[in-house]
Short mmCIF file of C-alpha atoms in Angstrom, two decimals:
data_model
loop_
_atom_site.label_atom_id
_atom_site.label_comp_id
_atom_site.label_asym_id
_atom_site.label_seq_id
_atom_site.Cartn_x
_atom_site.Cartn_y
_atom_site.Cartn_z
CA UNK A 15 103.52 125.33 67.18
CA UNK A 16 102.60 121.74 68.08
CA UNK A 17 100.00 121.06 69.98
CA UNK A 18 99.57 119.21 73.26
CA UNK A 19 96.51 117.70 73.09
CA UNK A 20 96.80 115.96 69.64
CA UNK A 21 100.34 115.38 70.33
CA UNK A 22 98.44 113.57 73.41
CA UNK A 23 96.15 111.92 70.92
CA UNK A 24 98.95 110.55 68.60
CA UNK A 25 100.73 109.15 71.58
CA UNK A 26 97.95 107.42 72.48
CA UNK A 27 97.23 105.96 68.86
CA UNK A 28 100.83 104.92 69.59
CA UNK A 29 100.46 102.92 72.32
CA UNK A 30 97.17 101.46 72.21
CA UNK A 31 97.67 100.64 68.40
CA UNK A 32 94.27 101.65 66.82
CA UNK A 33 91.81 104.67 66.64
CA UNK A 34 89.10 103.08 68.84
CA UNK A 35 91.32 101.89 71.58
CA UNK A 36 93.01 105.38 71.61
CA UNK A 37 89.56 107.03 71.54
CA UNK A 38 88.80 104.38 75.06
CA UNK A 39 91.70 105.31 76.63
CA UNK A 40 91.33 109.12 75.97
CA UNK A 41 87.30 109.05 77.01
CA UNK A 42 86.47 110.64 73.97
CA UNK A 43 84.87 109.19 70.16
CA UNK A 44 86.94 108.13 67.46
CA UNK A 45 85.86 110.68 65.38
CA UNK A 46 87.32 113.39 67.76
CA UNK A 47 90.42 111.16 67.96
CA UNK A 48 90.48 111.38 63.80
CA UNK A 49 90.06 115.03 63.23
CA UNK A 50 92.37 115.56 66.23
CA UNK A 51 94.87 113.51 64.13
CA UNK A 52 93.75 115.05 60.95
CA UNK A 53 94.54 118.68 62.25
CA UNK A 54 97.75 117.79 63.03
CA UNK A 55 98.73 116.03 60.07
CA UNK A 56 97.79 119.65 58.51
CA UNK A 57 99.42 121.52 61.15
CA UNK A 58 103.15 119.92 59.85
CA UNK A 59 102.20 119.43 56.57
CA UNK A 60 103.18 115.45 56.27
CA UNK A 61 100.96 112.08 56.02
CA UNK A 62 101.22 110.28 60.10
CA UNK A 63 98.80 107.50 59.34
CA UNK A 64 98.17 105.24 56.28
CA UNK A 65 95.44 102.15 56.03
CA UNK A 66 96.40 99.15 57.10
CA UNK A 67 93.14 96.97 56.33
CA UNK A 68 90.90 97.56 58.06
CA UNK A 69 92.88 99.83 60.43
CA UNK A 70 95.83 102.41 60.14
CA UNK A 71 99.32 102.74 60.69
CA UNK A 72 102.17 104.68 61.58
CA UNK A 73 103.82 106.30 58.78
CA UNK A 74 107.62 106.66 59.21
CA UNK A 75 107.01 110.29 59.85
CA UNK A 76 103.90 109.53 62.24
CA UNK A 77 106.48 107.23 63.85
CA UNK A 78 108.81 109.72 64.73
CA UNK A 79 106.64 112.25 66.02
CA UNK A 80 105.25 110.09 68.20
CA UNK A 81 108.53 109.48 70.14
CA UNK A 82 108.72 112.92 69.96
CA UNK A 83 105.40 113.25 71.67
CA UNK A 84 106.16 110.90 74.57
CA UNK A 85 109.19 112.58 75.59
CA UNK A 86 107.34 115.71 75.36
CA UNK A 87 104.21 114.18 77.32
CA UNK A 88 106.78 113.25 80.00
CA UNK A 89 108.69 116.28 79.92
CA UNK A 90 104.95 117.92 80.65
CA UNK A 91 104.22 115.56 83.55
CA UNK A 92 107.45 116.12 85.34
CA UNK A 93 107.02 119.69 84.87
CA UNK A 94 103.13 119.87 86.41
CA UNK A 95 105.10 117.59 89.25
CA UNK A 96 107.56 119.84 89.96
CA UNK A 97 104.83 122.53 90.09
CA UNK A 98 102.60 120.66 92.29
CA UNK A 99 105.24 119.81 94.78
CA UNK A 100 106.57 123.45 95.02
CA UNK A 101 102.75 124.33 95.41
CA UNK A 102 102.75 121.61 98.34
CA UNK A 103 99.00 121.43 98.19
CA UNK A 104 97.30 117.54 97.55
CA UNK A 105 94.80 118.31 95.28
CA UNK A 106 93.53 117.70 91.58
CA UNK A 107 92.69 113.98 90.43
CA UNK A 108 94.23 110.49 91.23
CA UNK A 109 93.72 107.43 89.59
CA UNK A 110 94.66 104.52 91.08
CA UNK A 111 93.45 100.64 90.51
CA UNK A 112 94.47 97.66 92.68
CA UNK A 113 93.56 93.62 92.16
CA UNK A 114 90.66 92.71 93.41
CA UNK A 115 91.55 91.80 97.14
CA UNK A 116 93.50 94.60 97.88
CA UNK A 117 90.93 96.73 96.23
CA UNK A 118 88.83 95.08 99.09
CA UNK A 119 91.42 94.63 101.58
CA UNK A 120 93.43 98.36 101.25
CA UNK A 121 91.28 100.76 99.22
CA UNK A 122 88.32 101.17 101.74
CA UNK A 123 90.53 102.26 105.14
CA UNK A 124 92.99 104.37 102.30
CA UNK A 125 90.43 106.06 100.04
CA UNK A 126 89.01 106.84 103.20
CA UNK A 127 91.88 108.48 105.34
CA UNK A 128 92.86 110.71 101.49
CA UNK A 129 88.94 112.13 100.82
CA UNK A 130 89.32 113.01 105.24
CA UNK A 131 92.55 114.50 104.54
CA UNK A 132 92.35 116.14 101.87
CA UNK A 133 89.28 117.21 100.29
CA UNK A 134 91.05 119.03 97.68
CA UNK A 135 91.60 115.63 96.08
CA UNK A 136 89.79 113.67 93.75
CA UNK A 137 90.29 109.95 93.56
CA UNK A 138 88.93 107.61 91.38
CA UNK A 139 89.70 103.91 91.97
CA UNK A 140 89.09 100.96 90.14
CA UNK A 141 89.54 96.76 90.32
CA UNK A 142 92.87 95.36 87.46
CA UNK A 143 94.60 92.69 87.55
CA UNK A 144 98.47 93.42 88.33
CA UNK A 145 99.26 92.96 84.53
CA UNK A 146 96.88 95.30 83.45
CA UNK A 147 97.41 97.89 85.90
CA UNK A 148 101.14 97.82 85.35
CA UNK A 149 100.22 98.53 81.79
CA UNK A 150 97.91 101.29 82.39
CA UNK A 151 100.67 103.57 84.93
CA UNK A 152 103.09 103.08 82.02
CA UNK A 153 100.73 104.21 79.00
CA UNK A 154 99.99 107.27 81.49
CA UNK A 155 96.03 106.20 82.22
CA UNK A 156 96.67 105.53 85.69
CA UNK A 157 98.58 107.40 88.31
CA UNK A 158 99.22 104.63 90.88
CA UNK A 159 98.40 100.93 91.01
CA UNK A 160 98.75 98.47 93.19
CA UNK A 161 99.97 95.08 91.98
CA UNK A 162 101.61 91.73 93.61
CA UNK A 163 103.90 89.08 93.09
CA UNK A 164 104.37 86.16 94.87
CA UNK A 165 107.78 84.47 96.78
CA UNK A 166 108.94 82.53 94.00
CA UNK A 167 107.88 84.55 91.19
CA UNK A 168 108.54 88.25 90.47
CA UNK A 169 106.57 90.46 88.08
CA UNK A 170 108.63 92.22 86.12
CA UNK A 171 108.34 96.28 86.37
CA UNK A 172 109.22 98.38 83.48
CA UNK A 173 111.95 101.27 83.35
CA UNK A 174 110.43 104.69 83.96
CA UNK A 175 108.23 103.14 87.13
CA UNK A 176 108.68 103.29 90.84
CA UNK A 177 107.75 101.21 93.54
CA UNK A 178 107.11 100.87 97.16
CA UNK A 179 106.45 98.08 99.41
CA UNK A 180 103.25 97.53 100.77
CA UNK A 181 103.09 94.63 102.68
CA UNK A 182 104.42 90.84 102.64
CA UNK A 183 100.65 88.76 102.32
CA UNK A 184 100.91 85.09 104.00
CA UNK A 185 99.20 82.36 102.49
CA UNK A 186 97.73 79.33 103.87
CA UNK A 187 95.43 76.33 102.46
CA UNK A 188 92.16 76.82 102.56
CA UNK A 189 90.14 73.85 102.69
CA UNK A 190 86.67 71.80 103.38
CA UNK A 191 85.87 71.05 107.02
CA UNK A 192 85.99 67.43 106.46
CA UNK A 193 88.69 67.22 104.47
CA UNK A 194 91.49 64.41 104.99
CA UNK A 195 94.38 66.39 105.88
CA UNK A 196 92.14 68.99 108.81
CA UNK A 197 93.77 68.97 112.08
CA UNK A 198 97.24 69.44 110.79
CA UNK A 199 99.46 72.16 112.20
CA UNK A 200 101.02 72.47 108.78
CA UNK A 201 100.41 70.65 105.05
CA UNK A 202 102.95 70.80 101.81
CA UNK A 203 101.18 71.27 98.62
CA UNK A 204 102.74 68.22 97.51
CA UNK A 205 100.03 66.27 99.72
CA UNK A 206 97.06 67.87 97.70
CA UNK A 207 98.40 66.07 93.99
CA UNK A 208 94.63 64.04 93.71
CA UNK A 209 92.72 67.20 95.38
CA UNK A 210 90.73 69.47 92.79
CA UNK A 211 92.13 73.17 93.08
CA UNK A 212 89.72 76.45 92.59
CA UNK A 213 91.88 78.49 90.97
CA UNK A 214 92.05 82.33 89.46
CA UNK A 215 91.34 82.56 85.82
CA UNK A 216 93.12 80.95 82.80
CA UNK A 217 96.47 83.24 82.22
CA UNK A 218 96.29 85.66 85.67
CA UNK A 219 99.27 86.19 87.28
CA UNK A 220 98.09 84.21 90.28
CA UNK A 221 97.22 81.35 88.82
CA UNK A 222 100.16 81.21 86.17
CA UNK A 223 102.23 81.24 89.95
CA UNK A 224 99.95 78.31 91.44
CA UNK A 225 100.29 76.15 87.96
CA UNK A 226 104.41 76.82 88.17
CA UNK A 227 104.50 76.38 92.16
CA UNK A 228 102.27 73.03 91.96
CA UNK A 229 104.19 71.95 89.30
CA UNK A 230 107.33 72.37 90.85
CA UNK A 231 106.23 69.69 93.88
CA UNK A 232 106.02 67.30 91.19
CA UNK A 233 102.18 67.75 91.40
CA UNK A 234 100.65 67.91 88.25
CA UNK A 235 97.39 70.53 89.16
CA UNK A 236 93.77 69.29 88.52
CA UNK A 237 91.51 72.41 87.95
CA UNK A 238 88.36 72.42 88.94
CA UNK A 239 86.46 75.90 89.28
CA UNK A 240 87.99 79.57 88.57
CA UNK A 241 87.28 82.31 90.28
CA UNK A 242 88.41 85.42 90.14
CA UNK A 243 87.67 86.97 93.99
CA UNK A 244 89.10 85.12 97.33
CA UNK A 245 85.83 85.03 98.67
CA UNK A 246 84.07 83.16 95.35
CA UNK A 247 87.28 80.60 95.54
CA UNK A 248 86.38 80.31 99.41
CA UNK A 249 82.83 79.78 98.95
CA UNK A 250 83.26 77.35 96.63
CA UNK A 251 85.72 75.25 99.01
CA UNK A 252 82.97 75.96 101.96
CA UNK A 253 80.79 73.77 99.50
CA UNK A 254 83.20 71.20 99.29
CA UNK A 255 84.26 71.48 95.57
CA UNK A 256 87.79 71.84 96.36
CA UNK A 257 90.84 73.62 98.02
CA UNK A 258 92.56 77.00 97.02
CA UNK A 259 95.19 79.29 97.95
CA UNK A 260 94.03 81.83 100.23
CA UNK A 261 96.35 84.95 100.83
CA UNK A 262 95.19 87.11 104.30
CA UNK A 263 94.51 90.01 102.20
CA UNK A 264 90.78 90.45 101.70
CA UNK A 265 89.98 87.20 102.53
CA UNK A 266 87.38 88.05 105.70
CA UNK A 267 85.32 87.21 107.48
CA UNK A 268 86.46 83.06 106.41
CA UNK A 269 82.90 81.44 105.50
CA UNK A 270 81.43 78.69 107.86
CA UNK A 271 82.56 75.13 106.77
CA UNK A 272 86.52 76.52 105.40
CA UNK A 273 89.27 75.57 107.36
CA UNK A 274 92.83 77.55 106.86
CA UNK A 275 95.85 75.38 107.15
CA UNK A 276 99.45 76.97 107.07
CA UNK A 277 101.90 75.63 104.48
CA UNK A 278 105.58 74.06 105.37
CA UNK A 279 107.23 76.00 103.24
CA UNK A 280 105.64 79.50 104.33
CA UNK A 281 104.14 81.44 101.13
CA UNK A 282 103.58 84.37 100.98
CA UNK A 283 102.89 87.29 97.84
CA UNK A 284 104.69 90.79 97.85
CA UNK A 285 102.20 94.16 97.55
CA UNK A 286 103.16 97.02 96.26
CA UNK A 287 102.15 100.43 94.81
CA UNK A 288 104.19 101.43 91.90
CA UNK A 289 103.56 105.05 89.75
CA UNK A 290 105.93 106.52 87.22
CA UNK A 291 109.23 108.01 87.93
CA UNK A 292 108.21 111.94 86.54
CA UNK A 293 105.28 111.73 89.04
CA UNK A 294 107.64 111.42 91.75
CA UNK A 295 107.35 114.70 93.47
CA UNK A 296 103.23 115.11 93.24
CA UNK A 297 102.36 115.53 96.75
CA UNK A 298 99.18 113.81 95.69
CA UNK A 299 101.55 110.39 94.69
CA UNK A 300 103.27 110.74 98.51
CA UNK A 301 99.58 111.32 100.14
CA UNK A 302 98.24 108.00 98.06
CA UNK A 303 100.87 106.16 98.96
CA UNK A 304 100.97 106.74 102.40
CA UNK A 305 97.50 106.34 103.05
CA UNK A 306 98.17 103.05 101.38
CA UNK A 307 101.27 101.88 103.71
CA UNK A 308 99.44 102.94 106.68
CA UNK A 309 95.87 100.72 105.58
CA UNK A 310 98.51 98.26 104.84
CA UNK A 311 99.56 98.05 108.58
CA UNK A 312 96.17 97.44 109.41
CA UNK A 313 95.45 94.29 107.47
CA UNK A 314 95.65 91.29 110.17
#
């Protein structure tokens, strides 16, 4: 008989691609991750990792269990669904991350209305970047997470996940008060080509999108300060150090000295929550996700 948990703990070595980062995302040592490996290794009698280095490997048999075990895993998680939904009752744990300004902007009103609700439930939340979070609903860490993309550039979502809209985020300019171009109505980011930009960090989603949008005015971006929170990027403009991109979500109260200028060509990012297909029918995914959509309608 094969057992769950170290069928859990192989998957994970799977995924993750060493003993320490499958011991991380277990929350447990890697010596429990090891002996749970070693057990099961004796339990069907065949060799599942070899040394590789410093680290180990898959062995074609290892391999081929662990497919096994992720179908299984699934198989397992569609099944506790299916209980929980004919149960109808929201409780147990939920974790859910978001990016950082919809962490600020969504999680507070959400988290809020769910622990109100239903007390039943558990939530724990934290701050990832879309990427990440993506990565951590499909590897099974995360229940829920709420990522972006923007107009003119879609993040890719795996097969297995779902997703629902959130909202549709506007973007404007934001700016110094004495800046050349205040007292527009409306700018094109073409007319910022000598400005310096305060920008998200070096390969984020966001700024990737900024580089490729900037770049596709024929405006060749000068980078000046990274930040990864709105209000950092804002504070840094309200100091006169340069302009940034500043999306409605989380980005109050506007410090003194920033002035927000719409774009011509209106910009705007896409939210939404996404969570894996066998989840589907938790009532505790519907409740999240509600609570969510209806935060979401408060964001002005």
């Amino acid at each position: 008989m094969l057992n769950l948990e170290r069928l859990r703990t192989l998957d994970a070595l799977a995924r993750h691609g060493s003993v320490s980062a499958a011991a991380e995302a277990l929350h447990v040592t890697t010596s429990a991750v090891s002996q749970q490996l070693g057990k099961l290794e004796r339990e069907i009698n065949q060799r599942l990792l070899a040394k590789n280095g410093r680290g180990v490997r898959l062995t074609d048999a290892g391999r081929l269990l662990s497919e096994h075990a992720a179908r299984i895993l699934s198989q397992v998680e569609l099944a506790e669904s299916d209980l929980e939904a004919h149960r109808g009752q929201v409780v147990g744990e939920l974790r859910l991350s978001a990016f950082p300004t919809a962490a600020r902007g969504l999680f507070p009103v959400a988290l809020r209305a769910l622990r109100a609700e239903h007390p039943g439930l558990r939530v724990r939340s934290s701050e990832l970047e879309p990427e990440q979070g993506i990565a951590a609903v499909v590897r099974g860490d995360l229940d829920l997470a709420v990522v972006l993309d923007w107009y003119n550039k879609p993040m890719p979502v795996p097969d297995g996940l779902v997703k629902a809209p959130l909202l549709d985020d506007p973007a404007e300019v934001a700016m110094p008060a004495g800046h050349r171009l205040v007292g527009r109505e409306e700018v094109d980011l073409a007319e910022f080509a000598e400005d310096e930009w305060i920008t998200w960090g070096e390969g984020e989603f966001c700024h990737e999108w900024l580089m490729f949008t900037l770049r596709s005015k024929g405006v060749e971006p000068i980078v000046g300060h990274r930040a990864g929170e709105t209000h950092t990027q804002l504070q840094l403009v309200s100091a006169g150090l340069g302009v940034c991109i500043a999306p409605l979500l989380g980005r109050h109260p506007v410090p003194d000295g920033v002035v927000l200028v719409p774009l011509t060509q209106r910009v705007r990012r896409h939210v939404y929550v996404i969570w894996r297909a066998d989840a589907d029918r938790r009532p505790s995914i519907r409740a999240a996700v509600e609570a969510l959509r209806t935060a979401a309608q408060q964001v002005d």
